[in-house]
């Protein structure tokens, strides 16, 4: 997150390992020699891309160039090939002009790249593989291809069925090369290598993802994320709202793509994505992110923020239909040039029920009116435009009492705010063309108690609940509330990884997942199992009771040494984490502090405050001489 954290001195016991450290999935790269050299210290990689490809693919190709320079020390050459659909191999030869002796990286999207079209027409090896992904959602081919183009004996081809299929192939390549998706948001260092090679007879191609729309909800963002954005993006200028602008969101969009996500509900407490920066929506589409809005913000408008700024009259459909219709129409028009999913329905101002009586007829008229707007703006049937109806809180009750929406609208079923799936599609709901999805929570501000503490979750529990959702067809949209994003990196990473491929991680693989995650972030086969175990143990201790729920009597102070044992577990974790700190190179400390060390020391401190306060109360009731000492201990810990 570029936080300039903690200048401490550490020993450099970590040994760089010559293996690919991507998280899960197949491996196609190597750091030991093979017959296919992609880059060396003396011969940089060469990237070929068609000028006619998607702008977002070109942007990701520049990330590939920048990151490979960080990894190898040599800046790759990008050849921006200009070809017509009828171009010949001679046209290509003139532009490439034998510029590299290394294996070129050819990047392109079916239907946009004439470079890939030429390969498809010329190579018998790649033609059936490209045909297999034609028309698929976010699928891709990523592997060494022999004779991909006449005159080219071999190339590493990254080809997508659509723009995100190509972009995911680029970022998967970089992850294998040693670039963590969290390099910016958590300061994970680039892992450097003298050379990168491609493995023969290995494929990192991917089919369609398990879940179509996979994303996060930046919510409850005040004060932490809001204050940070005010400091980093306001340029010292005062504003009525925090500057959640395209410069901030670009870092979020890139992170999502590196994690193979594609979907975002933006911040909304005191911000308006489409207004705070007029280029926000354009930038999202440029990167390749599908925008939507939360359960209380219909028709791609931030409510109530935009309503207070642009609306007129009551937030009441029966009394103010004309103004609300215009307000929603303007939202659809603003979002219509870009890839979006439109939220239907209406809740009361401030995320409360719209109507205390549960007026189903009213909400059905609202949805019908919203679909008329969508049809009018797009000049086509509303069923052709992605829409979602989130059955959150009282809205679920409307559905249970008989309210229905057209089959093309996705039904988004929320958990109970605590990670338990409340509803799955019934047999007669599983053939709806709009499908169903899940709204999950790693963060909550609301009743009965709020919780925002980082990693007070169980990924085993989340995997189990999401497995059920997938099994019964709730796989059109998965979105998770991550609050400020920063405290929830590990859980968010797992959620999106599992949404990409639900077959990859079983209930028996959770320890393996944690270890591979630690290996990707910190690069040490020696330390990764211990780091993964620390993450498992502090998450479990936080999950026993959310830290926000702690009280002085939660663990017994007088029976079975319960409180002492809990604090002993924390003390053991602090000791283990301190040992990791001593072994990590100093360049890894910022990332380790954010991901692991801070949750451990903060978790132990918080738990100790309540236990010591409990002893203070107990000793006071017994008139013991150590009463004030326990009070002093609490003050010191605080």
Coordinates of C-alpha atoms in Angstrom, one line a residue:
X1 CA 0.0 0.0 0.0
X2 CA 3.1 2.1 -0.2
X3 CA 2.9 3.0 3.5
X4 CA 6.7 3.4 4.2
X5 CA 6.4 1.1 7.2
X6 CA 8.8 0.4 10.0
X7 CA 12.5 0.6 9.4
X8 CA 13.8 -2.3 11.5
X9 CA 16.9 -4.4 11.1
X10 CA 16.6 -8.1 10.4
X11 CA 18.9 -10.9 9.5
X12 CA 18.7 -12.2 5.9
X13 CA 18.2 -15.9 6.5
X14 CA 15.6 -16.3 3.7
X15 CA 17.0 -18.2 0.7
X16 CA 15.5 -17.4 -2.7
X17 CA 14.1 -20.5 -4.2
X18 CA 14.2 -21.5 -7.9
X19 CA 10.6 -22.5 -8.2
X20 CA 7.3 -20.9 -9.4
X21 CA 5.3 -19.6 -6.4
X22 CA 1.9 -18.9 -8.0
X23 CA -1.1 -19.8 -5.9
X24 CA -2.8 -23.0 -7.2
X25 CA -3.4 -24.0 -10.8
X26 CA -0.9 -25.3 -13.3
X27 CA 2.7 -24.1 -13.7
X28 CA 4.1 -23.1 -17.1
X29 CA 7.3 -21.2 -16.1
X30 CA 10.6 -22.2 -14.7
X31 CA 13.7 -20.4 -13.3
X32 CA 16.0 -23.2 -14.3
X33 CA 16.9 -23.7 -17.9
X34 CA 14.6 -25.4 -20.4
X35 CA 14.7 -25.3 -24.2
X36 CA 12.5 -22.2 -24.2
X37 CA 14.1 -19.0 -22.9
X38 CA 11.7 -16.1 -22.3
X39 CA 14.2 -13.7 -20.7
X40 CA 17.7 -13.5 -19.3
X41 CA 19.9 -10.9 -17.8
X42 CA 21.4 -10.2 -21.2
X43 CA 18.3 -10.8 -23.4
X44 CA 15.1 -9.2 -22.3
X45 CA 11.6 -10.6 -23.1
X46 CA 9.8 -9.5 -26.2
X47 CA 6.1 -8.9 -26.1
X48 CA 4.0 -8.9 -29.3
X49 CA 0.5 -7.4 -29.3
X50 CA -1.8 -6.2 -32.0
X51 CA -2.6 -2.5 -32.1
X52 CA -6.3 -3.3 -32.6
X53 CA -6.7 -5.2 -29.3
X54 CA -8.7 -3.9 -26.4
X55 CA -7.2 -0.9 -24.6
X56 CA -7.4 -2.8 -21.3
X57 CA -5.3 -5.6 -22.8
X58 CA -2.7 -3.1 -23.9
X59 CA -2.6 -1.6 -20.4
X60 CA -2.1 -5.0 -18.8
X61 CA 0.7 -5.6 -21.4
X62 CA 2.5 -2.5 -20.0
X63 CA 2.1 -4.0 -16.5
X64 CA 3.8 -7.2 -17.9
X65 CA 6.6 -5.1 -19.3
X66 CA 7.1 -3.1 -16.0
X67 CA 6.9 -6.2 -13.8
X68 CA 9.2 -8.4 -15.8
X69 CA 11.8 -5.6 -15.7
X70 CA 11.5 -5.6 -11.9
X71 CA 11.9 -9.4 -11.8
X72 CA 14.7 -9.8 -14.4
X73 CA 16.4 -6.4 -14.3
X74 CA 15.9 -6.0 -18.1
X75 CA 13.0 -4.1 -19.6
X76 CA 11.1 -6.1 -22.2
X77 CA 10.4 -4.7 -25.6
X78 CA 6.8 -4.3 -26.6
X79 CA 6.2 -4.7 -30.3
X80 CA 2.8 -3.0 -31.1
X81 CA 2.1 -4.8 -34.3
X82 CA -0.3 -3.1 -36.8
X83 CA -2.0 -5.6 -39.0
X84 CA -5.2 -5.6 -41.1
X85 CA -7.4 -8.6 -41.0
X86 CA -6.0 -9.6 -44.4
X87 CA -2.3 -9.0 -43.4
X88 CA 0.3 -11.5 -44.4
X89 CA 3.3 -13.0 -42.6
X90 CA 5.5 -10.6 -44.6
X91 CA 3.8 -7.7 -42.9
X92 CA 4.5 -9.2 -39.5
X93 CA 8.1 -10.0 -40.4
X94 CA 8.8 -6.4 -41.4
X95 CA 7.6 -5.1 -38.0
X96 CA 9.2 -7.8 -35.8
X97 CA 12.4 -7.7 -37.9
X98 CA 14.1 -10.5 -35.9
X99 CA 14.4 -8.3 -32.8
X100 CA 14.8 -11.0 -30.2
X101 CA 16.5 -14.4 -29.9
X102 CA 14.3 -15.3 -27.0
X103 CA 10.9 -16.9 -27.0
X104 CA 8.4 -14.1 -27.8
X105 CA 5.3 -13.6 -25.8
X106 CA 2.3 -13.2 -28.1
X107 CA -0.7 -11.6 -26.6
X108 CA -4.1 -11.2 -28.1
X109 CA -7.9 -11.5 -27.9
X110 CA -10.1 -13.5 -30.3
X111 CA -12.1 -11.2 -32.5
X112 CA -9.9 -8.2 -31.8
X113 CA -6.3 -9.3 -32.5
X114 CA -5.3 -9.9 -36.1
X115 CA -2.1 -11.3 -34.7
X116 CA -4.1 -14.1 -33.1
X117 CA -6.2 -14.4 -36.2
X118 CA -3.1 -15.1 -38.3
X119 CA -2.0 -17.6 -35.7
X120 CA -5.4 -19.3 -35.8
X121 CA -5.2 -19.6 -39.5
X122 CA -1.6 -20.7 -39.7
X123 CA -0.9 -23.0 -36.8
X124 CA -2.5 -26.5 -36.7
X125 CA -1.4 -26.8 -33.1
X126 CA -3.2 -23.8 -31.7
X127 CA -6.2 -23.7 -34.0
X128 CA -8.3 -26.3 -32.1
X129 CA -7.3 -24.8 -28.7
X130 CA -8.5 -21.3 -29.8
X131 CA -11.7 -22.9 -31.3
X132 CA -12.4 -24.5 -27.9
X133 CA -12.5 -21.1 -26.1
X134 CA -14.3 -19.2 -28.9
X135 CA -17.4 -17.4 -27.4
X136 CA -16.6 -18.5 -23.9
X137 CA -16.7 -16.2 -20.9
X138 CA -13.2 -15.1 -19.7
X139 CA -11.5 -18.3 -21.0
X140 CA -7.9 -18.4 -22.3
X141 CA -5.0 -20.2 -23.8
X142 CA -1.6 -19.8 -22.2
X143 CA 1.3 -22.0 -23.2
X144 CA 4.2 -22.6 -25.5
X145 CA 3.0 -23.0 -29.1
X146 CA 5.2 -24.4 -31.9
X147 CA 5.0 -22.6 -35.2
X148 CA 2.3 -20.2 -34.1
X149 CA 3.0 -18.0 -37.1
X150 CA 4.9 -18.9 -40.3
X151 CA 8.6 -18.0 -39.7
X152 CA 8.3 -18.2 -35.9
X153 CA 9.4 -21.6 -34.6
X154 CA 7.8 -21.2 -31.1
X155 CA 6.2 -18.5 -28.9
X156 CA 4.5 -18.3 -25.5
X157 CA 0.9 -17.4 -26.5
X158 CA -1.5 -15.7 -24.2
X159 CA -4.9 -15.6 -25.9
X160 CA -8.3 -14.8 -24.5
X161 CA -11.8 -15.5 -25.6
X162 CA -12.6 -11.9 -24.5
X163 CA -10.6 -9.1 -23.0
X164 CA -10.6 -10.4 -19.4
X165 CA -9.6 -13.8 -20.6
X166 CA -6.5 -12.3 -22.1
X167 CA -5.8 -10.0 -19.1
X168 CA -6.1 -12.9 -16.6
X169 CA -3.6 -14.8 -18.7
X170 CA -1.1 -11.9 -18.4
X171 CA -1.5 -11.6 -14.7
X172 CA -1.3 -15.4 -14.2
X173 CA 2.0 -15.3 -16.1
X174 CA 3.3 -12.5 -13.8
X175 CA 2.2 -14.3 -10.6
X176 CA 4.2 -17.4 -11.8
X177 CA 7.1 -15.1 -12.5
X178 CA 7.2 -13.9 -8.9
X179 CA 4.9 -10.9 -8.7
X180 CA 2.3 -11.0 -5.9
X181 CA -1.2 -9.5 -6.6
X182 CA -0.6 -7.6 -3.4
X183 CA 2.7 -6.0 -4.5
X184 CA 1.1 -2.5 -4.1
X185 CA -1.7 -3.0 -1.5
X186 CA 0.5 -4.9 0.9
X187 CA 4.1 -4.0 -0.2
X188 CA 5.0 -7.5 -1.1
X189 CA 8.5 -7.4 -2.8
X190 CA 9.1 -8.5 -6.4
X191 CA 10.9 -11.9 -6.4
X192 CA 13.9 -11.4 -8.7
X193 CA 15.3 -14.1 -11.0
X194 CA 18.3 -14.1 -13.4
X195 CA 16.2 -15.8 -16.1
X196 CA 12.7 -17.0 -16.9
X197 CA 12.0 -20.1 -19.0
X198 CA 8.9 -21.7 -20.3
X199 CA 8.1 -25.4 -19.6
X200 CA 7.6 -27.6 -22.7
X201 CA 4.4 -29.6 -22.9
X202 CA 2.7 -27.6 -20.0
X203 CA -0.5 -25.6 -20.4
X204 CA -1.9 -22.9 -18.2
X205 CA -5.0 -22.5 -20.3
X206 CA -8.2 -22.0 -18.4
X207 CA -11.9 -22.4 -19.2
X208 CA -14.8 -20.4 -18.0
X209 CA -14.7 -19.5 -14.2
X210 CA -16.9 -21.2 -11.7
X211 CA -18.7 -18.0 -10.9
X212 CA -19.5 -15.4 -13.6
X213 CA -19.2 -12.2 -11.6
X214 CA -16.7 -12.3 -8.7
X215 CA -16.1 -9.2 -6.7
X216 CA -15.9 -7.1 -3.5
X217 CA -17.9 -4.4 -1.8
X218 CA -15.9 -1.5 -0.3
X219 CA -18.2 -0.6 2.5
X220 CA -18.2 0.9 6.0
X221 CA -15.1 2.7 4.8
X222 CA -15.2 5.5 7.4
X223 CA -12.8 6.4 9.1
X224 CA -9.9 4.1 8.1
X225 CA -10.0 4.0 4.2
X226 CA -11.7 7.4 4.0
X227 CA -9.0 9.1 6.1
X228 CA -6.2 7.4 4.1
X229 CA -7.8 8.4 0.8
X230 CA -8.1 12.0 2.0
X231 CA -4.4 12.0 2.9
X232 CA -3.1 10.3 -0.3
X233 CA -5.5 11.6 -3.0
X234 CA -6.8 15.0 -2.1
X235 CA -3.6 16.9 -3.1
X236 CA -4.1 19.1 0.0
X237 CA -7.4 20.5 -1.3
X238 CA -10.6 20.5 0.8
X239 CA -13.7 18.8 -0.5
X240 CA -17.2 17.9 0.6
X241 CA -16.5 14.2 0.0
X242 CA -13.4 12.1 0.1
X243 CA -11.6 11.8 -3.2
X244 CA -12.4 8.3 -4.2
X245 CA -11.3 9.1 -7.7
X246 CA -9.9 7.2 -10.7
X247 CA -6.4 7.3 -9.3
X248 CA -7.5 5.5 -6.2
X249 CA -9.8 3.1 -8.0
X250 CA -7.2 2.2 -10.6
X251 CA -5.2 0.5 -7.8
X252 CA -8.4 -1.4 -6.8
X253 CA -9.2 -2.4 -10.4
X254 CA -5.7 -3.8 -10.9
X255 CA -5.8 -5.7 -7.7
X256 CA -9.1 -7.3 -8.6
X257 CA -7.8 -8.3 -12.1
X258 CA -4.7 -9.9 -10.6
X259 CA -7.0 -11.9 -8.2
X260 CA -9.1 -12.9 -11.3
X261 CA -12.1 -10.8 -10.1
X262 CA -14.3 -8.7 -12.3
X263 CA -17.0 -7.0 -10.3
X264 CA -17.2 -4.1 -7.8
X265 CA -19.6 -2.4 -5.5
X266 CA -17.8 0.9 -4.8
X267 CA -17.6 2.9 -1.6
X268 CA -20.9 4.6 -0.7
X269 CA -21.0 6.0 2.9
X270 CA -20.1 9.6 1.8
X271 CA -19.2 9.1 -1.8
X272 CA -20.7 8.7 -5.3
X273 CA -18.6 6.6 -7.8
X274 CA -20.2 8.2 -10.9
X275 CA -20.0 11.8 -9.6
X276 CA -16.9 12.1 -7.5
X277 CA -14.8 11.6 -10.6
X278 CA -16.5 11.7 -13.9
X279 CA -13.9 9.4 -15.3
X280 CA -14.4 6.6 -12.7
X281 CA -16.8 4.6 -14.8
X282 CA -14.8 5.0 -17.9
X283 CA -11.6 3.9 -16.0
X284 CA -13.4 0.8 -14.6
X285 CA -14.5 -0.2 -18.2
X286 CA -11.0 0.5 -19.5
X287 CA -9.5 -1.8 -17.0
X288 CA -12.2 -4.4 -17.5
X289 CA -14.1 -4.2 -14.3
X290 CA -17.9 -4.6 -14.3
X291 CA -19.5 -2.0 -12.0
X292 CA -22.7 -2.3 -10.0
X293 CA -24.1 -0.9 -6.8
X294 CA -25.1 -2.3 -3.4
X295 CA -28.5 -3.6 -2.3
X296 CA -29.6 -0.1 -1.3
X297 CA -28.5 1.8 -4.4
X298 CA -30.7 1.1 -7.4
X299 CA -30.0 1.8 -11.0
X300 CA -26.3 2.6 -10.7
X301 CA -26.8 5.6 -8.5
X302 CA -25.2 6.1 -5.1
X303 CA -28.1 6.5 -2.7
X304 CA -28.7 8.5 -0.6
X305 CA -25.6 10.6 -1.5
X306 CA -26.6 11.4 -5.1
X307 CA -30.2 11.8 -4.2
X308 CA -29.3 14.5 -1.7
X309 CA -27.2 16.2 -4.4
X310 CA -29.4 15.8 -7.5
X311 CA -32.8 14.5 -6.4
X312 CA -35.9 16.5 -5.7
X313 CA -38.7 15.8 -3.2
X314 CA -39.3 12.7 -1.1
X315 CA -37.6 9.3 -1.5
X316 CA -41.0 7.9 -2.1
X317 CA -42.1 6.2 -5.3
X318 CA -45.9 6.7 -4.9
X319 CA -45.5 10.4 -4.0
X320 CA -42.5 11.4 -6.2
X321 CA -42.5 8.9 -9.1
X322 CA -41.6 11.5 -11.8
X323 CA -38.5 12.8 -10.0
X324 CA -37.3 9.3 -9.1
X325 CA -37.8 8.1 -12.6
X326 CA -35.7 10.9 -14.0
X327 CA -33.1 10.3 -11.3
X328 CA -32.8 6.6 -12.2
X329 CA -32.9 7.3 -15.9
X330 CA -29.9 9.6 -15.6
X331 CA -28.1 6.8 -13.8
X332 CA -28.8 4.2 -16.5
X333 CA -27.8 6.7 -19.2
X334 CA -24.5 7.5 -17.4
X335 CA -23.6 3.8 -17.1
X336 CA -24.9 2.6 -20.5
X337 CA -21.7 2.9 -22.4
X338 CA -19.9 0.7 -19.9
X339 CA -20.2 -2.9 -18.7
X340 CA -22.5 -2.8 -15.7
X341 CA -25.0 -4.8 -13.7
X342 CA -28.0 -2.8 -12.6
X343 CA -29.4 -3.2 -9.1
X344 CA -33.2 -3.2 -8.9
X345 CA -35.6 -2.5 -6.1
X346 CA -35.7 0.2 -3.5
X347 CA -34.9 0.5 0.2
X348 CA -35.5 3.4 2.6
X349 CA -33.0 6.1 3.0
X350 CA -30.1 5.0 5.2
X351 CA -30.3 1.2 4.4
X352 CA -33.6 0.7 6.2
X353 CA -36.8 -0.9 5.1
X354 CA -38.7 1.0 2.5
X355 CA -42.1 0.4 4.0
X356 CA -42.8 -0.9 7.5
X357 CA -45.9 -2.7 6.2
X358 CA -44.0 -4.7 3.6
X359 CA -45.9 -3.4 0.6
X360 CA -45.2 -6.0 -2.1
X361 CA -47.4 -4.3 -4.7
X362 CA -45.3 -1.1 -4.3
X363 CA -42.0 -2.8 -4.8
X364 CA -43.3 -4.8 -7.8
X365 CA -44.4 -1.5 -9.4
X366 CA -41.0 0.0 -8.7
X367 CA -39.1 -2.9 -10.3
X368 CA -41.5 -2.8 -13.3
X369 CA -40.8 0.9 -13.7
X370 CA -37.0 0.4 -13.4
X371 CA -37.1 -2.2 -16.2
X372 CA -39.0 0.1 -18.4
X373 CA -36.3 2.7 -17.9
X374 CA -33.6 0.1 -18.8
X375 CA -35.5 -0.9 -21.9
X376 CA -36.0 2.7 -23.0
X377 CA -32.4 3.8 -22.5
X378 CA -30.8 0.7 -24.2
X379 CA -33.5 0.5 -26.9
X380 CA -33.8 -3.2 -26.4
X381 CA -35.6 -5.7 -24.2
X382 CA -34.6 -5.3 -20.5
X383 CA -33.9 -9.0 -20.4
X384 CA -30.7 -8.4 -22.5
X385 CA -29.2 -6.1 -19.9
X386 CA -27.7 -7.6 -16.7
X387 CA -29.7 -6.9 -13.5
X388 CA -29.6 -8.0 -9.9
X389 CA -32.1 -8.0 -7.1
X390 CA -30.5 -8.4 -3.7
X391 CA -32.8 -10.0 -1.2
X392 CA -31.2 -8.4 1.8
X393 CA -33.0 -8.0 5.2
X394 CA -36.7 -7.4 4.8
X395 CA -36.5 -7.9 1.0
X396 CA -36.0 -11.6 1.6
X397 CA -39.4 -11.6 3.4
X398 CA -41.0 -10.0 0.4
X399 CA -39.8 -12.9 -1.7
X400 CA -41.0 -15.5 0.8
X401 CA -44.4 -13.9 0.8
X402 CA -44.8 -14.2 -3.0
X403 CA -43.0 -11.3 -4.7
X404 CA -41.2 -12.3 -7.9
X405 CA -39.1 -10.6 -10.5
X406 CA -38.6 -11.7 -14.2
X407 CA -36.4 -14.8 -14.7
X408 CA -33.6 -12.8 -16.3
X409 CA -32.9 -10.9 -13.1
X410 CA -30.2 -12.5 -10.8
X411 CA -31.5 -13.2 -7.3
X412 CA -28.7 -12.3 -4.9
X413 CA -29.1 -14.2 -1.6
X414 CA -27.3 -12.7 1.3
X415 CA -25.7 -14.6 4.2
X416 CA -26.9 -13.9 7.7
X417 CA -24.2 -11.1 8.0
X418 CA -22.0 -13.7 9.9
X419 CA -21.0 -16.0 7.1
X420 CA -23.9 -18.5 7.1
X421 CA -25.8 -19.0 3.9
X422 CA -29.5 -18.3 4.6
X423 CA -31.0 -19.5 1.4
X424 CA -30.1 -21.5 -1.7
X425 CA -32.1 -21.8 -5.0
X426 CA -34.9 -24.3 -4.8
X427 CA -35.3 -26.9 -7.6
X428 CA -37.9 -24.8 -9.4
X429 CA -35.6 -21.7 -9.2
X430 CA -32.4 -23.3 -10.7
X431 CA -33.4 -22.9 -14.4
X432 CA -33.9 -19.1 -14.2
X433 CA -31.9 -17.4 -17.0
X434 CA -30.7 -14.8 -14.5
X435 CA -29.5 -17.4 -12.1
X436 CA -28.7 -16.7 -8.5
X437 CA -25.8 -15.5 -6.4
X438 CA -24.4 -14.8 -2.9
X439 CA -23.7 -11.6 -0.9
X440 CA -21.2 -12.6 1.8
X441 CA -19.7 -10.7 4.7
X442 CA -16.2 -10.3 6.1
X443 CA -17.2 -6.9 7.5
X444 CA -20.4 -5.6 9.0
X445 CA -21.6 -2.3 10.4
X446 CA -25.1 -3.0 11.8
X447 CA -27.1 -5.1 14.3
X448 CA -26.8 -6.8 16.5
X449 CA -23.1 -6.0 16.7
X450 CA -20.7 -4.6 14.1
X451 CA -17.4 -6.3 13.3
X452 CA -14.5 -5.0 11.2
X453 CA -11.5 -6.7 12.7
X454 CA -9.2 -8.2 10.1
X455 CA -9.2 -12.0 9.6
X456 CA -11.7 -12.9 12.3
X457 CA -13.0 -15.4 9.8
X458 CA -12.6 -19.0 9.0
X459 CA -11.8 -19.8 5.3
X460 CA -12.8 -23.4 6.0
X461 CA -16.3 -22.1 7.0
X462 CA -16.4 -19.8 4.0
X463 CA -15.4 -22.5 1.6
X464 CA -18.1 -24.9 3.1
X465 CA -20.8 -22.3 2.7
X466 CA -19.8 -21.2 -0.8
X467 CA -19.5 -24.9 -1.9
X468 CA -23.1 -25.3 -0.9
X469 CA -24.0 -22.2 -2.9
X470 CA -22.2 -23.5 -6.0
X471 CA -23.7 -27.0 -5.7
X472 CA -27.3 -25.6 -5.8
X473 CA -26.7 -23.1 -8.6
X474 CA -26.1 -19.8 -6.8
X475 CA -23.1 -19.0 -9.0
X476 CA -24.0 -16.0 -11.2
X477 CA -22.6 -13.4 -8.8
X478 CA -20.5 -13.8 -5.6
X479 CA -19.7 -10.5 -3.8
X480 CA -18.1 -10.1 -0.4
X481 CA -18.2 -7.1 1.9
X482 CA -14.6 -6.4 2.7
X483 CA -15.0 -3.0 4.5
X484 CA -11.8 -1.0 4.1
X485 CA -10.2 -3.9 2.2
X486 CA -6.9 -3.7 4.1
X487 CA -7.7 -5.8 7.2
X488 CA -9.2 -8.6 5.1
X489 CA -6.6 -9.3 2.5
X490 CA -6.1 -13.0 3.2
X491 CA -9.8 -13.9 3.4
X492 CA -10.6 -11.8 0.4
X493 CA -7.9 -13.5 -1.5
X494 CA -9.3 -16.9 -0.7
X495 CA -12.9 -15.9 -1.5
X496 CA -11.9 -14.7 -5.0
X497 CA -9.6 -17.6 -5.6
X498 CA -12.3 -20.1 -4.8
X499 CA -14.9 -18.2 -6.9
X500 CA -12.5 -18.5 -9.9
X501 CA -12.3 -22.3 -9.6
X502 CA -14.3 -24.0 -6.9
X503 CA -12.9 -27.4 -7.9
X504 CA -9.3 -26.5 -7.0
X505 CA -9.5 -26.3 -3.2
X506 CA -11.3 -29.0 -1.2
X507 CA -12.1 -29.1 2.5
X508 CA -8.9 -31.1 3.0
X509 CA -6.7 -28.5 1.2
X510 CA -7.0 -25.5 3.6
X511 CA -3.6 -26.0 5.2
X512 CA -2.1 -26.4 1.8
X513 CA -3.8 -23.2 0.7
X514 CA -2.4 -21.2 3.6
X515 CA 1.1 -22.6 3.0
X516 CA 1.0 -21.9 -0.8
X517 CA -0.3 -18.4 -0.1
X518 CA 2.6 -17.8 2.4
X519 CA 5.0 -19.2 -0.2
X520 CA 3.7 -16.8 -2.9
X521 CA 4.0 -13.8 -0.6
X522 CA 7.2 -14.5 1.2
X523 CA 9.1 -16.9 -1.1
X524 CA 10.5 -19.3 1.5
X525 CA 9.8 -23.1 1.5
X526 CA 11.3 -23.2 4.9
X527 CA 9.1 -20.5 6.5
X528 CA 5.9 -20.9 4.5
X529 CA 4.4 -23.8 6.6
X530 CA 5.0 -21.9 9.8
X531 CA 3.5 -18.7 8.5
X532 CA 0.5 -20.6 7.2
X533 CA 0.0 -22.1 10.6
X534 CA 0.3 -18.8 12.3
X535 CA -2.4 -17.4 10.0
X536 CA -4.6 -20.4 10.7
X537 CA -4.2 -20.1 14.5
X538 CA -4.7 -16.4 14.9
X539 CA -7.8 -16.6 12.6
X540 CA -9.2 -19.4 14.8
X541 CA -8.6 -17.4 18.0
X542 CA -10.3 -14.3 16.5
X543 CA -13.1 -16.5 15.2
X544 CA -13.9 -18.0 18.7
X545 CA -15.5 -14.6 19.2
X546 CA -15.2 -11.5 17.1
X547 CA -12.9 -9.1 19.0
X548 CA -15.7 -6.6 18.9
X549 CA -17.7 -9.0 21.1
X550 CA -15.1 -9.5 23.7
X551 CA -16.0 -8.9 27.4
X552 CA -14.3 -9.5 30.7
X553 CA -16.3 -12.7 31.5
X554 CA -16.0 -14.4 28.1
X555 CA -13.3 -16.8 29.2
X556 CA -13.5 -18.2 32.8
X557 CA -11.0 -16.7 35.2
X558 CA -11.6 -19.4 37.8
X559 CA -12.3 -22.7 36.0
X560 CA -10.0 -25.0 34.0
X561 CA -7.4 -22.2 33.5
X562 CA -9.5 -21.1 30.5
X563 CA -8.4 -17.5 30.3
X564 CA -4.7 -18.4 31.0
X565 CA -4.8 -21.0 28.3
X566 CA -6.3 -18.6 25.7
X567 CA -3.7 -16.0 26.6
X568 CA -1.0 -18.7 26.4
X569 CA -2.0 -19.6 22.9
X570 CA -1.7 -15.9 21.9
X571 CA 1.7 -15.7 23.6
X572 CA 2.9 -18.8 21.6
X573 CA 1.8 -17.1 18.4
X574 CA 3.6 -13.9 19.3
X575 CA 6.8 -15.9 20.0
X576 CA 6.5 -17.8 16.6
X577 CA 5.8 -14.6 14.7
X578 CA 8.8 -12.9 16.3
X579 CA 10.9 -15.8 15.2
X580 CA 9.7 -15.4 11.6
X581 CA 10.5 -11.6 11.8
X582 CA 14.1 -12.5 12.7
X583 CA 14.5 -14.8 9.7
X584 CA 12.8 -12.6 7.0
X585 CA 14.9 -10.2 5.0
X586 CA 14.0 -6.6 5.9
X587 CA 12.4 -6.1 2.5
X588 CA 9.6 -8.4 3.5
X589 CA 8.9 -6.9 6.9
X590 CA 6.2 -4.4 5.7
X591 CA 4.2 -7.1 4.0
X592 CA 4.7 -9.5 6.9
X593 CA 3.6 -6.9 9.4
X594 CA 0.4 -6.1 7.5
X595 CA -0.5 -9.7 6.7
X596 CA 0.5 -11.6 9.8
X597 CA 2.5 -9.8 12.5
X598 CA 0.1 -7.0 13.3
X599 CA -2.9 -9.3 13.5
X600 CA -1.0 -11.5 16.0
X601 CA 0.3 -8.8 18.3
X602 CA -2.9 -6.7 18.1
X603 CA -5.0 -9.9 18.7
X604 CA -2.9 -10.8 21.8
X605 CA -3.0 -7.3 23.1
X606 CA -6.8 -6.9 22.7
X607 CA -7.5 -10.3 24.3
X608 CA -5.1 -9.5 27.2
X609 CA -6.9 -6.2 27.9
X610 CA -10.2 -7.9 28.5
X611 CA -8.7 -10.8 30.5
X612 CA -6.7 -8.4 32.7
X613 CA -9.7 -6.2 33.2
X614 CA -11.6 -9.3 34.3
X615 CA -9.0 -10.1 36.9
X616 CA -9.2 -6.5 38.1
X617 CA -12.9 -6.8 38.7
X618 CA -12.5 -10.3 40.2
X619 CA -9.7 -9.2 42.6
X620 CA -11.7 -6.1 43.6
X621 CA -14.6 -8.3 44.6
X622 CA -12.2 -10.3 46.7
X623 CA -10.4 -7.3 48.1
X624 CA -7.0 -8.6 46.9
X625 CA -3.8 -6.6 47.0
X626 CA -3.2 -7.1 43.2
X627 CA -6.4 -5.3 42.2
X628 CA -4.6 -2.0 41.2
X629 CA -1.8 -3.9 39.6
X630 CA -4.3 -5.4 37.2
X631 CA -5.8 -2.0 36.5
X632 CA -2.3 -0.7 35.7
X633 CA -1.7 -3.7 33.4
X634 CA -4.9 -2.8 31.4
X635 CA -3.7 0.8 31.1
X636 CA -0.3 -0.3 29.9
X637 CA -1.8 -2.7 27.3
X638 CA -4.1 0.0 26.1

